[in-house]
Each structure stands twice: as structure tokens, then as C-alpha cells.
XYZ file of C-alpha atoms in Angstrom:
319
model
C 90.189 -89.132 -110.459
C 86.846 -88.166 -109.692
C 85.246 -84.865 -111.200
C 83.891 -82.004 -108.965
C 82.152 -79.357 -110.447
C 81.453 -76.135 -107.749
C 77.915 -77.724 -107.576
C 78.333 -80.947 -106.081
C 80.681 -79.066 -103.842
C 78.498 -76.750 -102.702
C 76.109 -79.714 -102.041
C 78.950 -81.707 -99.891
C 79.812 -78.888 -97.929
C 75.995 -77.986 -96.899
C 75.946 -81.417 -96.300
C 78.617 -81.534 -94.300
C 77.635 -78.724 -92.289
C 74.380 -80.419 -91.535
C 76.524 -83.150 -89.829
C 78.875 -81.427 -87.921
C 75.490 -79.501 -86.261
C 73.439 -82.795 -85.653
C 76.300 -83.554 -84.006
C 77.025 -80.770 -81.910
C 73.169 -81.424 -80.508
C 73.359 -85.071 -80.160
C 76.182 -84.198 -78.110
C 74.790 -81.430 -76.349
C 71.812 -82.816 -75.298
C 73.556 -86.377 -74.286
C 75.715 -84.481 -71.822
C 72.884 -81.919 -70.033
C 74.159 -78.893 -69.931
C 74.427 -77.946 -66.059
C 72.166 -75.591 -64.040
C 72.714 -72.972 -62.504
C 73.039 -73.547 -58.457
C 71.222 -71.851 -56.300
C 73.026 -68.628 -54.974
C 71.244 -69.847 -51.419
C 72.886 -71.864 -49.080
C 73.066 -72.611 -45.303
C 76.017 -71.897 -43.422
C 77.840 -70.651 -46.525
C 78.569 -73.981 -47.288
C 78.392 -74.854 -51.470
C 76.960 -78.712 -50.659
C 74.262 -77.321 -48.078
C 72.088 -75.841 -50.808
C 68.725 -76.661 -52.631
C 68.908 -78.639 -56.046
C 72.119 -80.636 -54.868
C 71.944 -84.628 -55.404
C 71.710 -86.273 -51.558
C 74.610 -87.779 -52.044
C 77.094 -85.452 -52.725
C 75.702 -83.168 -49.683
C 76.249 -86.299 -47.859
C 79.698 -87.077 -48.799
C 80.780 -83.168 -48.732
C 79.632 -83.454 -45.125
C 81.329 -85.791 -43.992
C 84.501 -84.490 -45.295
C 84.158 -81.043 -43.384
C 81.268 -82.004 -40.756
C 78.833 -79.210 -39.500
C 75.720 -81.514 -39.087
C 75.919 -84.833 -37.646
C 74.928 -88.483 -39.722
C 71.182 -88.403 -41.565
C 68.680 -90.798 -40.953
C 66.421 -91.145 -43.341
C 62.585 -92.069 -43.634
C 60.570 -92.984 -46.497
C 57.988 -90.333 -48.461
C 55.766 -91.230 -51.518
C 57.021 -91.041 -55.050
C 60.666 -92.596 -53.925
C 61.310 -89.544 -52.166
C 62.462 -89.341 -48.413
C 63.025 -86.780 -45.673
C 66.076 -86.903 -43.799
C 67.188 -85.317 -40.499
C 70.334 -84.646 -38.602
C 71.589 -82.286 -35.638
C 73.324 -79.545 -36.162
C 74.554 -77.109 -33.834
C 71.315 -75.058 -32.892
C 69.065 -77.694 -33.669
C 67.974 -80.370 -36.150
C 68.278 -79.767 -40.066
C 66.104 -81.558 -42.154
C 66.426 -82.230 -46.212
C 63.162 -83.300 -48.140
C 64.907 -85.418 -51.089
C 62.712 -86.192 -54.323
C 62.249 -89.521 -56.283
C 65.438 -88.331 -58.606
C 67.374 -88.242 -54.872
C 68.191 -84.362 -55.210
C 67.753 -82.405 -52.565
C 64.264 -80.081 -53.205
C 63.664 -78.406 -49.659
C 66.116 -77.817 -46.659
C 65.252 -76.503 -43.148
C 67.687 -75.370 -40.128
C 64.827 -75.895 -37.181
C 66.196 -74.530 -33.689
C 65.659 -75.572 -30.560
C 63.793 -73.346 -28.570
C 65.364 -72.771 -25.660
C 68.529 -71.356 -27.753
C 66.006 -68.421 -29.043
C 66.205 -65.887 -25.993
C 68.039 -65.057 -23.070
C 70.717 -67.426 -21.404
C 71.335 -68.818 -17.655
C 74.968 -68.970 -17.777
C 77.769 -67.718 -19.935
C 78.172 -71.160 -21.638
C 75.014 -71.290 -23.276
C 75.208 -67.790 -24.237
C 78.307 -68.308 -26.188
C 77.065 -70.470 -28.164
C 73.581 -68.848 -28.682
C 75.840 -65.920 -29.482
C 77.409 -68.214 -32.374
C 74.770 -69.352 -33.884
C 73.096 -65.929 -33.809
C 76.078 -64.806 -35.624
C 76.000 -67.395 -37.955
C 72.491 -66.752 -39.177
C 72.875 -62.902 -39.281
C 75.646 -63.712 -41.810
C 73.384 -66.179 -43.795
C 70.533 -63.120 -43.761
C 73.718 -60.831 -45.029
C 74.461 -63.440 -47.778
C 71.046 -63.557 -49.032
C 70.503 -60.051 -49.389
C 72.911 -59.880 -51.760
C 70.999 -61.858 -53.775
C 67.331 -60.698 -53.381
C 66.142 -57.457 -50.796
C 64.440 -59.941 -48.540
C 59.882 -59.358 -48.044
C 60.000 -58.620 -44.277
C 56.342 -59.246 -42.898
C 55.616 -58.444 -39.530
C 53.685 -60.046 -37.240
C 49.937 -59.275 -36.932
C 50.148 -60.953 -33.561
C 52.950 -59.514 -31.717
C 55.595 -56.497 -32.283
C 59.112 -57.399 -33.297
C 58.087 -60.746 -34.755
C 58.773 -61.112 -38.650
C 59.156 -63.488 -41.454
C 61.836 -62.638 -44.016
C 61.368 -63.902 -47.112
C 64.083 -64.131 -50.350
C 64.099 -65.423 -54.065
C 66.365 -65.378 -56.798
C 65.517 -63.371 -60.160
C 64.241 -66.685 -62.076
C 61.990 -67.612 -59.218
C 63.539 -70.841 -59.227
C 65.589 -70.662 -55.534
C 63.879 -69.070 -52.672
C 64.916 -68.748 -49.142
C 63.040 -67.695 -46.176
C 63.515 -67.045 -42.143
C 60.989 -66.436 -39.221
C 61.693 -64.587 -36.560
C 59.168 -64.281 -32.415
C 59.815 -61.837 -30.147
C 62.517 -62.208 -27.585
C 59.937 -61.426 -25.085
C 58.307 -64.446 -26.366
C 61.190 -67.363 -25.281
C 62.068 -65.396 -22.113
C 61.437 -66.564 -18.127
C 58.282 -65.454 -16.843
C 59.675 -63.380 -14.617
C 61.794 -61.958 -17.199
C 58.867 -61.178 -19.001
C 56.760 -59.060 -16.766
C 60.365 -57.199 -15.977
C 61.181 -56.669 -19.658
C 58.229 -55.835 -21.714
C 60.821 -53.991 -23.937
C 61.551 -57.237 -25.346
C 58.675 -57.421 -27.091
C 59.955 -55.019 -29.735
C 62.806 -57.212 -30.190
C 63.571 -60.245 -32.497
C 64.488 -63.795 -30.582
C 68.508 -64.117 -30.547
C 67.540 -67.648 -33.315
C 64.918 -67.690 -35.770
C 62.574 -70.204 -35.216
C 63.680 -71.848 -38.921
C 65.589 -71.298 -41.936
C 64.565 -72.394 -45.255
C 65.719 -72.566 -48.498
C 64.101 -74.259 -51.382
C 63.891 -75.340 -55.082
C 60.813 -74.006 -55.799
C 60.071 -76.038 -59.341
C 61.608 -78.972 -57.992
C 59.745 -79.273 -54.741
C 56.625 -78.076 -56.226
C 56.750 -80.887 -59.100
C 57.676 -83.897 -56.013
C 54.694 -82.497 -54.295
C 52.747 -83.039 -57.636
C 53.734 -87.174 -57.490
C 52.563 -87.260 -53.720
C 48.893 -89.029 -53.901
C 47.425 -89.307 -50.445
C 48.072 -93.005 -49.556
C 45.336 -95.925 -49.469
C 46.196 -96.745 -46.267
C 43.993 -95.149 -43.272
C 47.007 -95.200 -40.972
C 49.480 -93.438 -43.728
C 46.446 -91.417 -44.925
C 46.230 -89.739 -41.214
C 50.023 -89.307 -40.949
C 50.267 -87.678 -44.733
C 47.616 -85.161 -43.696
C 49.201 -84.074 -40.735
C 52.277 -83.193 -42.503
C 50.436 -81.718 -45.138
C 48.843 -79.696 -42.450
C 52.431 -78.978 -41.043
C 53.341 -77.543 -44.873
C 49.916 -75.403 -44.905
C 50.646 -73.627 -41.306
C 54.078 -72.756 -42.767
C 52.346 -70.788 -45.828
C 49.967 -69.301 -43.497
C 52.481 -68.167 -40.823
C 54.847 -66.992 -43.861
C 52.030 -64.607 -44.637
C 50.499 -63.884 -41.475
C 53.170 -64.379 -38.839
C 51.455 -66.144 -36.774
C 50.054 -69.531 -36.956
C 46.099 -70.666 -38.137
C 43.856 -71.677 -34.869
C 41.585 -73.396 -37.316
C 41.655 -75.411 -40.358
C 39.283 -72.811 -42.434
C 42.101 -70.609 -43.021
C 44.626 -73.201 -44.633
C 44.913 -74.589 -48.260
C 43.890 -77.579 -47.043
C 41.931 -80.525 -46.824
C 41.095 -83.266 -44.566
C 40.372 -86.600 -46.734
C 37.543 -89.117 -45.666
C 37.308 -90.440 -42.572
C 40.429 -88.086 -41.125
C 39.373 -85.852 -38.176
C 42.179 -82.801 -37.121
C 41.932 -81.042 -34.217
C 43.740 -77.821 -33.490
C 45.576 -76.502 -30.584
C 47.593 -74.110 -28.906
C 48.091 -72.259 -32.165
C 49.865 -68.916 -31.291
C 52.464 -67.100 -32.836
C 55.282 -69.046 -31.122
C 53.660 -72.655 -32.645
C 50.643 -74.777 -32.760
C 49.395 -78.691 -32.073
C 47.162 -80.804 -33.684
C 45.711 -84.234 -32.533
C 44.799 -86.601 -35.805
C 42.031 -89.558 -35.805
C 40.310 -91.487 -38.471
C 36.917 -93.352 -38.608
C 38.493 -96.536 -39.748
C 40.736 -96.700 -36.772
C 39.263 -96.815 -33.739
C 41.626 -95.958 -30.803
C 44.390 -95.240 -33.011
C 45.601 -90.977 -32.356
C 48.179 -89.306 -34.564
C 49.865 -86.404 -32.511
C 51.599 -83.201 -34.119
C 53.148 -80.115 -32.869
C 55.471 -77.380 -34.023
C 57.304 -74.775 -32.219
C 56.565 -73.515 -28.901
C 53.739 -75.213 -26.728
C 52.369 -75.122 -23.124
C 51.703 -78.398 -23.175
C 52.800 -81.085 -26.004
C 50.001 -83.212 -27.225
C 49.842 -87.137 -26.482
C 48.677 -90.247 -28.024
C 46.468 -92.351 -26.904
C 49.218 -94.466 -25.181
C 51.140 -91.131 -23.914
C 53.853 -91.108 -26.369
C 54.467 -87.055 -27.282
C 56.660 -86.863 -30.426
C 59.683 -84.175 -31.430
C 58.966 -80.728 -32.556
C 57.681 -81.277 -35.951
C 57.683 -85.360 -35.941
C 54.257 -87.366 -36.265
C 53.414 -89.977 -33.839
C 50.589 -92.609 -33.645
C 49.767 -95.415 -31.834
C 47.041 -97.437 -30.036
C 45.033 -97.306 -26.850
């Protein structure tokens, strides 16, 4: 039999001890502790939030639908952004390189944002205005929402909430009613213009780090073609800053955080506070026009060949 004396047991114990806690941390660390979710999501629903992995939002989805199938294009970095209808409009998920979900948006369709022809149409306006209202409710619980009127019109306003880390955010922007009515309506109701549109023109929510560190990986491309297209949407993501914090949206490129590269010309138009176009060309592609627009228009902008694109979708092609 071996001898112990109360040194050497001392020294097995500490040593012991020392194992058991490398242990613990090997084991720690191998299994990532979880996050915590974000305390925003759309709809109420717990797999239509920011920071979820695309596939499980997908999947949950499907099981209890309340947007219709994704389709999917490609972004820089392995990321993608991918779109699907829902009921008052089109939702569309920006999805990083690590295929989690960094950026979420609930666009509506503008003709849903004021007043109705027929009782049909205003039931379901009447839904989805209910729906949203509770989404505003459920967010205030978490955060007092930043409500910044418009410097354009009255009644117009951009709501604005985040959680206490600064790692979720969410955010809503509101026209006037007055703006998405009939002309006649309008000259008949100039009350309305105190008023907030029955839909908000979007509804965001966001993981903040995560979207900012995807946006980090996104080089502008080689490629004259993709180099126009990436800096119209980067112009898209700049007039969405500036109308958060204005309310209305820039009529010229001097007042965005942005930057045109070589060779890309941008021209602005019909920026109001109900949306704004842009028409894109670059010196290495003669005849080639990249068309943009956002919101409400009077007139949609065209490519060269006449194609106008969705709200919020570039276009290019040859003349």
C-alpha cells in the first residue's frame, strides 16, 4: 500500500481541481453557450425575428404559414436576400455568409396605406392595421419607441426601438393618410394630413452587430455591371438612414453617407416624403441603365429597354 502524507494530498486534490475546471471550459466553450433572442419579432411570431438561422425561419414557416415560399438571390460575402409575400405586402430577409438572418423588412403595398373602395379591401386593410398596432404595442414593452416627425408633412413619423444592449433594434415609418388618398379625397379632406396612413410604409427589425459586421465583408464588386447594381442598393440603405432621421427622403446625393465609385453616375428623382427614384449608369457601359425606386412615385423610372422594376428591386438592361 502506497503512503500518503496530507502533502501529496493536498497536491492531488489541487490537482484535481485544476482538471475538473479545464474541463468544465473545454466543455463550455465546445458547446456555445446560446444568445439571447431578440425580444423583436414580426407578427408575434418566435421564428420571424432577427439573429435566427434561415433555415429554421424557413421550416417554422412552413409549418404555420403567414408568408408565402422565399426566393432567394445572391449578395457578396455568401450572403443572400430573400423575399416572399405576405399579407400586406412583400417581406424581405437579408441573410449573412453564416446563413442567419441579420435584417428583416415587412414592405407594404401602397395602395393598402389609406382609404378603401369597397368593404373588402377595407377589411383586410383593417387587419393588417391591427396587426401592426399590436407589433408597435409589443415593442414598447421592450424599449419607449424615438418618434420623429416629419419635417415635410404633419402626421408623418418614424418610430424607432432598441433593446437595452443595443444589439436588436426595430423601427416603423409612418406618411400621412392624406398622402395615399384619391385626389379628390384629398382636396375634400385636408384633415387627413394630421393623420398617420392606416399601414406603415415598412417595418424593420434588425441585428444591429450582425448586420453591421456582413456589411463590413461587402467589397464593391469588380464588375462594372454588379458595381452599378451594388451602389444602387447601397443608395437604397443610405435613403433609409436619412428618412429614419429626417422623415422624408434625400433629393440629392450630398446629403447621404454615400458614395458613388468610378465610373458610376446616379441620378435622383421624385424624392418626396412618400418615396424617391434613381436612374444608375456607368462609363464602361455604354447603353446599359440601372433603374431604382422606393415607395410612392408619379411616375416609375425605366430602362433603357422600358423594363420598370418592383418597389425596391434593381433593374438593368440594354438599349
Amino acid at each position: 500500500m502506497d503512503n500518503f502524507t496530507p502533502s501529496s494530498m493536498r497536491v492531488l486534490v489541487r490537482r484535481g481541481i485544476a482538471a475538473a475546471l479545464l474541463s468544465f471550459l473545454a466543455c463550455r466553450e465546445a458547446r456555445q453557450e446560446p444568445e439571447i433572442p431578440s425580444p423583436f419579432t414580426l407578427y408575434g411570431r418566435p421564428e420571424l425575428r432577427a439573429g435566427i438561422d434561415y433555415a429554421e425561419m424557413v421550416e417554422a414557416s412552413k409549418r404555420a404559414p403567414v408568408v408565402g415560399a422565399f426566393e432567394c438571390e445572391a449578395l457578396p460575402a455568401g450572403g443572400k436576400r430573400c423575399s416572399a409575400t405576405v399579407a400586406p405586402g412583400v417581406l424581405i430577409a437579408t441573410v449573412d455568409g453564416k446563413e442567419r438572418v441579420v435584417h428583416m423588412k415587412v414592405e407594404t403595398d401602397p395602395k393598402l396605406r389609406g382609404l378603401q373602395l369597397n368593404q373588402h379591401a377595407e377589411y383586410h386593410v383593417s387587419l393588417a392595421k391591427g396587426h401592426f398596432e399590436l407589433m408597435r404595442d409589443a415593442w414598447s414593452v421592450v424599449d419607449k419607441p424615438d418618434a420623429i416627425p416629419s419635417e415635410v408633412e404633419r402626421g408623418a413619423a418614424t418610430f424607432h426601438w432598441a433593446d437595452a444592449d443595443s444589439r436588436w433594434s426595430a423601427g416603423m415609418w409612418y406618411q400621412t393618410l392624406h398622402t395615399y388618398n384619391l385626389p379628390i379625397w384629398r382636396s375634400s379632406m385636408p384633415r387627413l394630413r394630421d393623420s398617420l396612413a392606416y399601414l406603415p410604409d415598412s417595418a424593420v427589425i434588425a441585428d444591429d452587430v450582425g448586420l453591421r459586421e456582413f456589411m463590413n465583408l461587402l467589397g464593391p464588386p469588380a464588375d462594372p455591371l454588379e458595381r452599378l447594381r451594388f451602389d444602387l442598393e447601397m443608395l437604397a440603405s443610405a435613403q433609409s438612414e436619412y428618412h429614419a432621421a429626417k422623415g422624408s427622403f434625400a433629393s440629392t446625393l450630398d446629403g447621404l453617407i454615400f458614395i458613388a465609385g468610378d465610373g458610376v453616375s446616379i441620378e435622383l428623382r421624385d424624392a418626396s416624403s412618400a418615396g424617391w427614384a434613381a436612374v444608375g449608369t456607368h462609363s464602361a457601359l455604354p447603353g446599359t441603365t440601372c433603374v431604382l425606386f422606393s415607395g410612392r412615385v408619379p411616375a416609375p423610372p425605366r430602362t433603357g429597354g422600358g423594363v420598370t422594376p418592383g418597389p425596391g428591386k434593381v433593374v438593368c438592361d440594354r438599349r
